Amino acid sequence: MKKSGTRIRSDISRIHSDNFTEICRNGKSNVFVRNRKMPLDDLAFSMINRKGLTLKLELRGYMNISHPGIQISKPGYLKQRMKLNPEAFVDLYQFHNRNFYSDPDTELYTYNGFLVLAVDGSDINIPTTRETLETYGNASKRNGKPCAQIGLGCLYDALNRMILEASCNKPKFNEMAVAEAQIAKVRDTIGKDIPFMVTMDRGYPSMPSFLRMIDGGVYFVARLKSSDFKEEQKALSSDDEDMDIKITKSRRYHYLGTSDEEIVMSRDSFPLRMLRVWLDEEKKDFEILATNLPRDRFPAECFGEIYHLRWRIETAYQILKDRLQMENFTGTKPILLEQDIYSTIYVSNIAEDIAREIEQEQADHLKNDYKHRMTVNRSLCIGLLKSDLIYILLEKNPKVQDELFQKLYDEISENIVPVRPDRHYRRTKGQLAGNYSNTHKRCY
């Protein structure tokens, strides 16, 4: 069986395990005890198989496959869902990720031996109800009315396309604080031996965070705003310099009386490498990056490409929202919203796991036998996974399970699309087509 299939089989075993059941119960010993129409494993499988239809049709479709002749009511299903701890799906995608990174046969994509991780946040539109407003807060007002949102913060492996950590927060959350908490968990997933760097957009840089990452041996590449370390930016005389950042009284003042006070008072200065990355030399258009990566291993010419890789987390959010319909929620309760978000992240990771294995297995063919380098069609991969994965999840016979996965794997591998580098399109405003675009069809 393929490595990705073996990991999915391990996930199924995890769902059936006592440890997973305890996480689902969230300390409540009286839930998920009786053998109901939809026990815990069926509850998890139904969420992984979610297609964004009306709940009645979702349940009808799932029960016809899993338990023909038996139906479950919407209230009965939702009552079970309200008992389920959303963190169970966090445990599930973390479990899958640990198996992925710990497998000695996994050929990880790295940049000069380093994993390139990206942190970023995204607004998730959720139903606006009194309960969601109380739980997550009011993001903005639309036509004078409150609008509820979740601030989703993710840590993403940009080269291997896996979401390592995710958390649901209020809108306008402290992205750097969430990122630091997620970075602290990275070693639990990828192990102790793989070096990594963290790339950050200009909303993230923070002097206390830089100090903590430097002290903790965490490598980072961060885009700076023009107001970040303004004097040092002005003093740059070349495109790559080591700067001594003075922690002046005015720079400390902002952190007095906060949890960051101790670290900003712990020293008078710290070293920081600053780089000027040119976007257009004729127009004198450039970005300033800050890093602690060593110059002997990462010369200045690397950083345009390294920072460009950060953009892949934006593509990951697009896949979650558009291809996987993350914002097409089952209901309006906060617990249901978080279940849908975390289960969608799990499906995204297993889709990437399968697509990545196909691309590695057929690397020479995809690179050399076509005009352009080819890649697996992610939309088709997700669509086929949503259509056929349920049969693999429910199958008890390992041999039949292997055959079903191989059939799915082969069909996904047949759907490839070209990668055309340096494509640029003018941005257009407004709606260009009707509600059903001919160039942007749903994959399930």
Coordinates of C-alpha atoms in Angstrom, one line a residue:
M1 CA 0.0 0.0 0.0
K2 CA 1.1 3.6 -0.7
K3 CA 2.7 5.5 2.2
S4 CA -0.2 8.0 2.2
G5 CA -2.7 5.2 2.3
T6 CA -0.8 3.6 5.3
R7 CA -1.0 6.9 7.1
I8 CA -4.8 7.2 6.4
R9 CA -5.2 3.6 7.7
S10 CA -3.3 4.7 10.9
D11 CA -5.7 7.6 11.2
I12 CA -8.7 5.2 11.0
S13 CA -7.2 3.1 13.8
R14 CA -6.7 6.3 15.8
I15 CA -10.4 7.2 15.4
H16 CA -11.3 3.8 16.8
S17 CA -8.9 4.1 19.7
D18 CA -9.7 4.8 23.4
N19 CA -7.3 7.8 23.4
F20 CA -9.3 9.5 20.6
T21 CA -12.6 8.7 22.4
E22 CA -11.3 10.4 25.6
I23 CA -10.3 13.5 23.6
C24 CA -13.8 13.6 22.1
R25 CA -15.4 13.3 25.5
N26 CA -13.4 16.3 26.8
G27 CA -13.5 15.0 30.4
K28 CA -17.2 14.0 30.3
S29 CA -17.3 10.3 31.1
N30 CA -21.0 10.0 30.4
V31 CA -20.9 10.8 26.7
F32 CA -20.2 8.5 23.8
V33 CA -20.9 5.5 26.0
R34 CA -24.1 3.9 24.5
N35 CA -24.1 2.2 21.1
R36 CA -26.4 4.6 19.1
K37 CA -27.4 4.8 15.5
M38 CA -24.4 7.0 14.9
P39 CA -21.6 6.0 17.2
L40 CA -18.4 8.1 17.6
D41 CA -16.5 6.7 14.6
D42 CA -19.5 7.3 12.3
L43 CA -19.8 10.8 13.7
A44 CA -16.1 11.5 12.8
F45 CA -16.4 9.9 9.4
S46 CA -19.5 11.8 8.5
M47 CA -17.7 15.1 9.2
I48 CA -14.7 14.1 7.1
N49 CA -17.1 13.2 4.3
R50 CA -19.1 16.5 4.6
K51 CA -20.0 18.0 1.2
G52 CA -21.8 21.2 2.2
L53 CA -25.3 20.0 1.2
T54 CA -28.3 20.4 3.4
L55 CA -27.9 18.5 6.6
K56 CA -30.8 16.1 5.7
L57 CA -29.1 15.2 2.4
E58 CA -25.7 14.9 4.1
L59 CA -27.1 12.4 6.6
R60 CA -29.1 10.5 4.0
G61 CA -26.0 10.1 1.8
Y62 CA -23.8 9.0 4.6
M63 CA -26.3 6.5 6.2
N64 CA -27.1 5.0 2.8
I65 CA -23.4 4.1 2.4
S66 CA -22.6 3.2 6.0
H67 CA -25.9 1.7 7.3
P68 CA -28.3 1.1 4.5
G69 CA -31.9 1.1 5.6
I70 CA -31.2 3.1 8.8
Q71 CA -31.8 6.9 9.0
I72 CA -30.9 9.4 11.7
S73 CA -32.8 12.6 12.4
K74 CA -31.2 16.0 12.2
P75 CA -31.8 16.7 15.9
G76 CA -30.4 13.4 16.9
Y77 CA -27.2 14.0 14.9
L78 CA -26.7 17.5 16.1
K79 CA -27.2 16.4 19.7
Q80 CA -24.3 14.0 19.2
R81 CA -22.2 16.7 17.5
M82 CA -22.8 19.1 20.5
K83 CA -21.0 16.6 22.7
L84 CA -17.9 16.3 20.5
N85 CA -14.8 18.2 21.4
P86 CA -13.5 20.0 18.3
E87 CA -9.9 19.4 19.5
A88 CA -10.4 15.8 18.5
F89 CA -9.8 16.8 14.9
V90 CA -6.8 18.9 15.9
D91 CA -5.4 15.7 17.5
L92 CA -6.3 13.8 14.2
Y93 CA -4.4 16.1 11.8
Q94 CA -1.5 16.3 14.3
F95 CA -1.4 12.5 14.5
H96 CA -1.3 12.3 10.7
N97 CA 1.4 15.0 10.5
R98 CA 3.6 13.2 13.0
N99 CA 3.4 10.0 11.0
F100 CA 4.2 12.0 7.9
Y101 CA 7.4 13.6 9.3
S102 CA 8.6 10.7 11.3
D103 CA 8.5 8.3 8.3
P104 CA 12.2 7.6 7.3
D105 CA 11.0 7.0 3.7
T106 CA 9.4 10.5 3.5
E107 CA 11.5 12.6 1.2
L108 CA 10.9 16.1 2.6
Y109 CA 11.2 19.2 0.5
T110 CA 13.6 21.7 2.1
Y111 CA 15.5 24.8 1.2
N112 CA 19.2 24.3 1.9
G113 CA 18.2 21.6 4.4
F114 CA 15.6 23.8 6.2
L115 CA 11.9 23.4 6.2
V116 CA 10.3 26.7 5.2
L117 CA 7.3 27.3 7.5
A118 CA 4.9 30.3 7.1
V119 CA 2.7 31.9 9.6
D120 CA -0.4 33.9 8.8
G121 CA -3.9 34.6 9.8
S122 CA -7.2 34.8 7.8
D123 CA -10.7 35.9 8.6
I124 CA -13.3 33.2 8.4
N125 CA -16.9 34.4 7.8
I126 CA -19.3 32.7 10.2
P127 CA -23.0 32.9 10.8
T128 CA -23.8 36.1 12.8
T129 CA -25.8 35.1 15.9
R130 CA -25.9 36.4 19.5
E131 CA -23.8 33.3 20.5
T132 CA -21.1 33.7 17.8
L133 CA -20.9 37.4 18.6
E134 CA -20.5 36.7 22.3
T135 CA -17.9 33.9 21.6
Y136 CA -15.8 35.5 18.9
G137 CA -16.7 39.2 19.0
N138 CA -17.8 41.6 16.3
A139 CA -15.3 42.0 13.4
S140 CA -17.0 44.9 11.7
K141 CA -20.4 46.3 10.7
R142 CA -21.9 45.6 7.4
N143 CA -24.7 48.1 6.5
G144 CA -24.9 49.1 10.1
K145 CA -25.3 45.5 11.3
P146 CA -22.7 43.4 13.3
C147 CA -20.7 40.8 11.5
A148 CA -19.2 37.8 13.3
Q149 CA -15.9 36.3 12.2
I150 CA -13.3 33.8 13.4
G151 CA -9.6 34.7 13.1
L152 CA -7.9 31.5 12.0
G153 CA -4.1 31.4 12.6
C154 CA -2.1 28.7 10.9
L155 CA 1.5 27.5 10.8
Y156 CA 2.1 26.0 7.3
D157 CA 4.9 24.0 5.8
A158 CA 5.2 25.9 2.5
L159 CA 7.3 23.3 0.6
N160 CA 5.5 20.2 1.8
R161 CA 2.1 21.9 1.8
M162 CA 1.0 20.6 5.2
I163 CA -0.8 22.7 7.9
L164 CA 1.1 21.9 11.0
E165 CA -0.9 24.0 13.5
A166 CA -4.2 25.9 13.5
S167 CA -6.2 27.8 16.1
C168 CA -9.6 29.6 16.1
N169 CA -9.4 33.1 17.7
K170 CA -11.3 36.3 17.8
P171 CA -10.9 38.7 14.8
K172 CA -8.0 41.0 15.0
F173 CA -6.2 38.6 17.3
N174 CA -2.6 38.9 18.4
E175 CA -1.1 37.0 15.4
M176 CA 2.5 37.0 16.8
A177 CA 1.4 35.6 20.2
V178 CA -0.5 32.8 18.4
A179 CA 2.4 32.2 16.1
E180 CA 4.9 31.9 19.0
A181 CA 2.6 29.3 20.7
Q182 CA 2.4 27.3 17.4
I183 CA 6.1 27.5 16.8
A184 CA 6.7 26.1 20.3
K185 CA 4.8 22.9 19.3
V186 CA 6.6 22.3 16.0
R187 CA 9.1 19.9 17.4
D188 CA 6.3 17.6 18.6
T189 CA 5.3 17.2 15.0
I190 CA 8.5 17.3 12.9
G191 CA 10.9 15.8 15.5
K192 CA 14.1 17.2 16.9
D193 CA 16.5 16.7 14.0
I194 CA 14.9 18.7 11.1
P195 CA 16.0 22.4 11.0
F196 CA 13.3 24.9 10.1
M197 CA 12.8 28.6 9.5
V198 CA 9.7 30.7 10.0
T199 CA 8.6 33.3 7.4
M200 CA 6.4 36.2 8.4
D201 CA 4.6 39.0 6.7
R202 CA 5.0 42.6 7.9
G203 CA 2.2 42.4 10.4
Y204 CA 4.2 40.0 12.6
P205 CA 7.6 41.6 13.5
S206 CA 7.9 42.4 17.2
M207 CA 11.1 43.1 19.1
P208 CA 10.2 40.8 22.1
S209 CA 9.3 38.0 19.7
F210 CA 12.5 38.4 17.8
L211 CA 14.4 38.2 21.1
R212 CA 12.6 35.1 22.2
M213 CA 13.2 33.4 18.8
I214 CA 16.8 34.3 18.9
D215 CA 17.2 33.0 22.4
G216 CA 15.3 29.8 21.5
G217 CA 17.4 29.1 18.4
V218 CA 14.4 29.6 16.1
Y219 CA 15.4 31.0 12.6
F220 CA 13.1 33.5 11.0
V221 CA 12.6 35.7 8.0
A222 CA 10.3 38.6 8.5
R223 CA 9.3 41.4 6.2
L224 CA 9.5 44.8 8.0
K225 CA 7.3 47.8 7.7
S226 CA 9.0 51.1 7.0
S227 CA 8.3 52.1 10.7
D228 CA 10.1 48.9 12.1
F229 CA 13.6 49.7 13.3
K230 CA 13.4 52.9 11.3
E231 CA 16.8 54.3 12.2
E232 CA 18.5 51.0 11.3
Q233 CA 16.7 50.8 8.0
K234 CA 17.9 54.3 7.1
A235 CA 21.5 53.4 8.1
L236 CA 21.6 50.4 5.6
S237 CA 24.5 51.1 3.3
S238 CA 24.3 47.8 1.4
D239 CA 21.7 45.1 0.5
D240 CA 22.9 42.8 3.3
E241 CA 24.2 44.0 6.7
D242 CA 24.4 42.9 10.3
M243 CA 22.8 45.6 12.4
D244 CA 23.1 46.1 16.2
I245 CA 19.6 47.0 17.3
K246 CA 19.7 49.3 20.2
I247 CA 16.9 48.7 22.8
T248 CA 16.4 52.3 23.7
K249 CA 14.2 53.8 26.4
S250 CA 11.6 54.8 23.8
R251 CA 11.6 51.3 22.4
R252 CA 11.2 49.8 25.9
Y253 CA 8.4 52.1 26.9
H254 CA 5.7 50.4 24.9
Y255 CA 6.3 47.1 26.7
L256 CA 6.5 48.3 30.3
G257 CA 3.9 46.7 32.5
T258 CA 3.3 43.9 30.0
S259 CA 4.4 40.3 29.8
D260 CA 7.2 41.4 27.4
E261 CA 8.8 43.8 29.9
E262 CA 11.3 41.3 31.3
I263 CA 12.8 40.3 28.0
V264 CA 13.2 43.9 26.7
M265 CA 14.9 44.8 29.9
S266 CA 17.2 41.9 29.8
R267 CA 19.7 43.5 27.4
D268 CA 20.7 46.8 25.8
S269 CA 20.9 45.6 22.2
F270 CA 20.7 42.5 19.9
P271 CA 22.1 41.5 16.5
L272 CA 19.8 41.4 13.5
R273 CA 20.6 40.8 9.9
M274 CA 18.8 43.1 7.5
L275 CA 18.4 42.7 3.7
R276 CA 17.1 44.8 1.0
V277 CA 15.3 42.7 -1.6
W278 CA 14.7 44.5 -4.9
L279 CA 11.4 44.0 -6.6
D280 CA 12.1 46.5 -9.4
E281 CA 15.5 48.3 -9.4
E282 CA 14.5 50.8 -12.1
K283 CA 11.5 52.0 -10.0
K284 CA 13.6 51.6 -6.8
D285 CA 10.9 49.3 -5.4
F286 CA 12.2 47.0 -2.6
E287 CA 11.4 45.3 0.6
I288 CA 13.4 45.1 3.8
L289 CA 13.7 41.7 5.4
A290 CA 15.0 40.9 8.9
T291 CA 16.5 37.5 9.7
N292 CA 18.9 35.6 11.9
L293 CA 19.8 33.0 9.3
P294 CA 23.6 32.5 8.8
R295 CA 25.2 34.3 5.8
D296 CA 27.5 31.5 5.0
R297 CA 24.6 29.1 4.3
F298 CA 22.0 31.7 3.1
P299 CA 23.6 34.4 1.0
A300 CA 21.6 37.5 0.1
E301 CA 20.4 36.2 -3.3
C302 CA 18.4 33.4 -1.5
F303 CA 15.9 35.7 0.3
G304 CA 13.8 36.8 -2.6
E305 CA 12.9 33.2 -3.2
I306 CA 12.6 32.3 0.5
Y307 CA 10.2 35.1 1.2
H308 CA 8.2 34.3 -2.0
L309 CA 7.6 30.8 -0.6
R310 CA 5.6 32.5 2.2
W311 CA 2.8 33.2 -0.4
R312 CA 1.9 29.5 -0.4
I313 CA 0.1 29.9 2.9
E314 CA -2.3 32.3 1.1
T315 CA -2.9 29.6 -1.5
A316 CA -3.6 27.1 1.3
Y317 CA -6.2 29.5 2.7
Q318 CA -7.8 29.7 -0.7
I319 CA -8.0 25.9 -1.0
L320 CA -9.6 25.7 2.5
K321 CA -12.2 28.4 1.7
D322 CA -12.8 27.8 -2.0
R323 CA -12.1 24.2 -2.9
L324 CA -13.0 22.7 0.5
Q325 CA -15.8 25.1 1.3
M326 CA -14.7 25.7 4.9
E327 CA -17.1 28.5 5.4
N328 CA -20.1 26.3 4.3
F329 CA -20.9 25.3 7.9
T330 CA -23.1 22.6 9.3
G331 CA -24.8 25.0 11.8
T332 CA -24.4 28.2 13.8
K333 CA -23.1 26.9 17.2
P334 CA -19.5 27.8 17.9
I335 CA -18.7 24.1 18.7
L336 CA -20.0 23.1 15.3
L337 CA -18.1 25.8 13.5
E338 CA -14.8 24.7 15.1
Q339 CA -15.5 21.1 14.3
D340 CA -16.0 22.0 10.7
I341 CA -12.9 24.1 10.5
Y342 CA -10.5 21.5 12.1
S343 CA -12.0 18.6 10.1
T344 CA -11.5 20.5 6.9
I345 CA -7.9 21.1 7.8
Y346 CA -7.5 17.4 8.3
V347 CA -9.0 16.6 4.8
S348 CA -6.7 19.3 3.3
N349 CA -3.6 17.6 4.7
I350 CA -4.5 14.1 3.5
A351 CA -5.3 15.5 0.0
E352 CA -1.9 17.1 -0.1
D353 CA -0.2 13.9 1.3
I354 CA -1.7 11.9 -1.6
A355 CA -0.9 14.5 -4.3
R356 CA 2.6 14.9 -3.0
E357 CA 3.3 11.2 -3.1
I358 CA 2.0 11.0 -6.7
E359 CA 4.2 13.9 -7.7
Q360 CA 7.3 12.3 -6.1
E361 CA 6.6 8.9 -7.6
Q362 CA 6.2 10.4 -11.1
A363 CA 8.7 13.2 -10.8
D364 CA 10.8 12.5 -13.9
H365 CA 7.7 11.9 -16.0
L366 CA 5.9 15.1 -14.9
K367 CA 9.1 17.2 -15.3
N368 CA 10.5 15.9 -18.6
D369 CA 7.8 14.5 -20.7
Y370 CA 5.7 17.6 -21.2
K371 CA 6.3 21.2 -22.4
H372 CA 5.7 22.5 -18.9
R373 CA 6.3 20.9 -15.5
M374 CA 3.1 19.1 -14.5
T375 CA 1.5 18.8 -11.1
V376 CA -1.5 17.0 -9.7
N377 CA -4.8 18.8 -10.1
R378 CA -5.6 19.8 -6.5
S379 CA -9.3 20.4 -7.3
L380 CA -9.8 17.0 -8.8
C381 CA -7.8 15.4 -6.0
I382 CA -10.1 17.0 -3.4
G383 CA -13.2 16.1 -5.4
L384 CA -12.3 12.5 -5.8
L385 CA -11.2 12.3 -2.2
K386 CA -14.6 13.6 -1.0
S387 CA -16.4 11.2 -3.3
D388 CA -14.4 8.0 -2.6
L389 CA -12.7 8.3 0.8
I390 CA -15.8 7.3 2.7
Y391 CA -15.6 3.8 1.3
I392 CA -12.0 3.4 2.4
L393 CA -12.9 4.7 5.9
L394 CA -15.8 2.3 6.3
E395 CA -14.1 -0.8 4.8
K396 CA -13.2 -3.4 7.4
N397 CA -11.3 -5.8 5.1
P398 CA -7.6 -4.6 4.8
K399 CA -7.2 -6.1 1.4
V400 CA -10.3 -4.5 0.0
Q401 CA -9.3 -1.2 1.7
D402 CA -5.9 -1.4 -0.1
E403 CA -7.7 -2.0 -3.5
L404 CA -10.0 1.0 -3.0
F405 CA -7.2 3.3 -2.0
Q406 CA -5.1 2.2 -5.0
K407 CA -8.0 2.8 -7.3
L408 CA -8.5 6.3 -5.8
Y409 CA -4.7 6.9 -6.1
D410 CA -4.5 5.9 -9.7
E411 CA -7.5 8.1 -10.7
I412 CA -6.0 11.1 -8.9
S413 CA -2.6 10.5 -10.6
E414 CA -4.3 10.7 -14.1
N415 CA -5.5 14.3 -13.5
I416 CA -2.5 16.6 -13.9
V417 CA -2.2 20.2 -15.0
P418 CA 0.8 22.3 -16.1
V419 CA 2.7 24.7 -13.9
R420 CA 3.3 27.9 -15.9
P421 CA 5.9 30.1 -14.2
D422 CA 5.7 33.9 -14.0
R423 CA 2.1 34.2 -15.0
H424 CA 0.6 37.6 -14.2
Y425 CA -2.9 38.8 -14.7
R426 CA -4.3 42.3 -14.3
R427 CA -6.5 42.6 -11.3
T428 CA -10.1 43.3 -12.2
K429 CA -12.8 44.6 -9.9
G430 CA -16.4 43.6 -9.8
Q431 CA -18.1 40.4 -10.9
L432 CA -17.0 39.2 -14.3
A433 CA -19.6 36.5 -14.8
G434 CA -22.8 35.1 -13.4
N435 CA -23.1 33.0 -10.3
Y436 CA -21.8 29.9 -12.2
S437 CA -18.5 30.7 -13.8
N438 CA -17.4 28.4 -16.7
T439 CA -13.8 28.6 -15.5
H440 CA -14.3 28.0 -11.8
K441 CA -16.5 24.9 -11.2
R442 CA -17.0 23.3 -7.8
C443 CA -15.0 20.1 -7.3
Y444 CA -17.8 18.4 -5.3

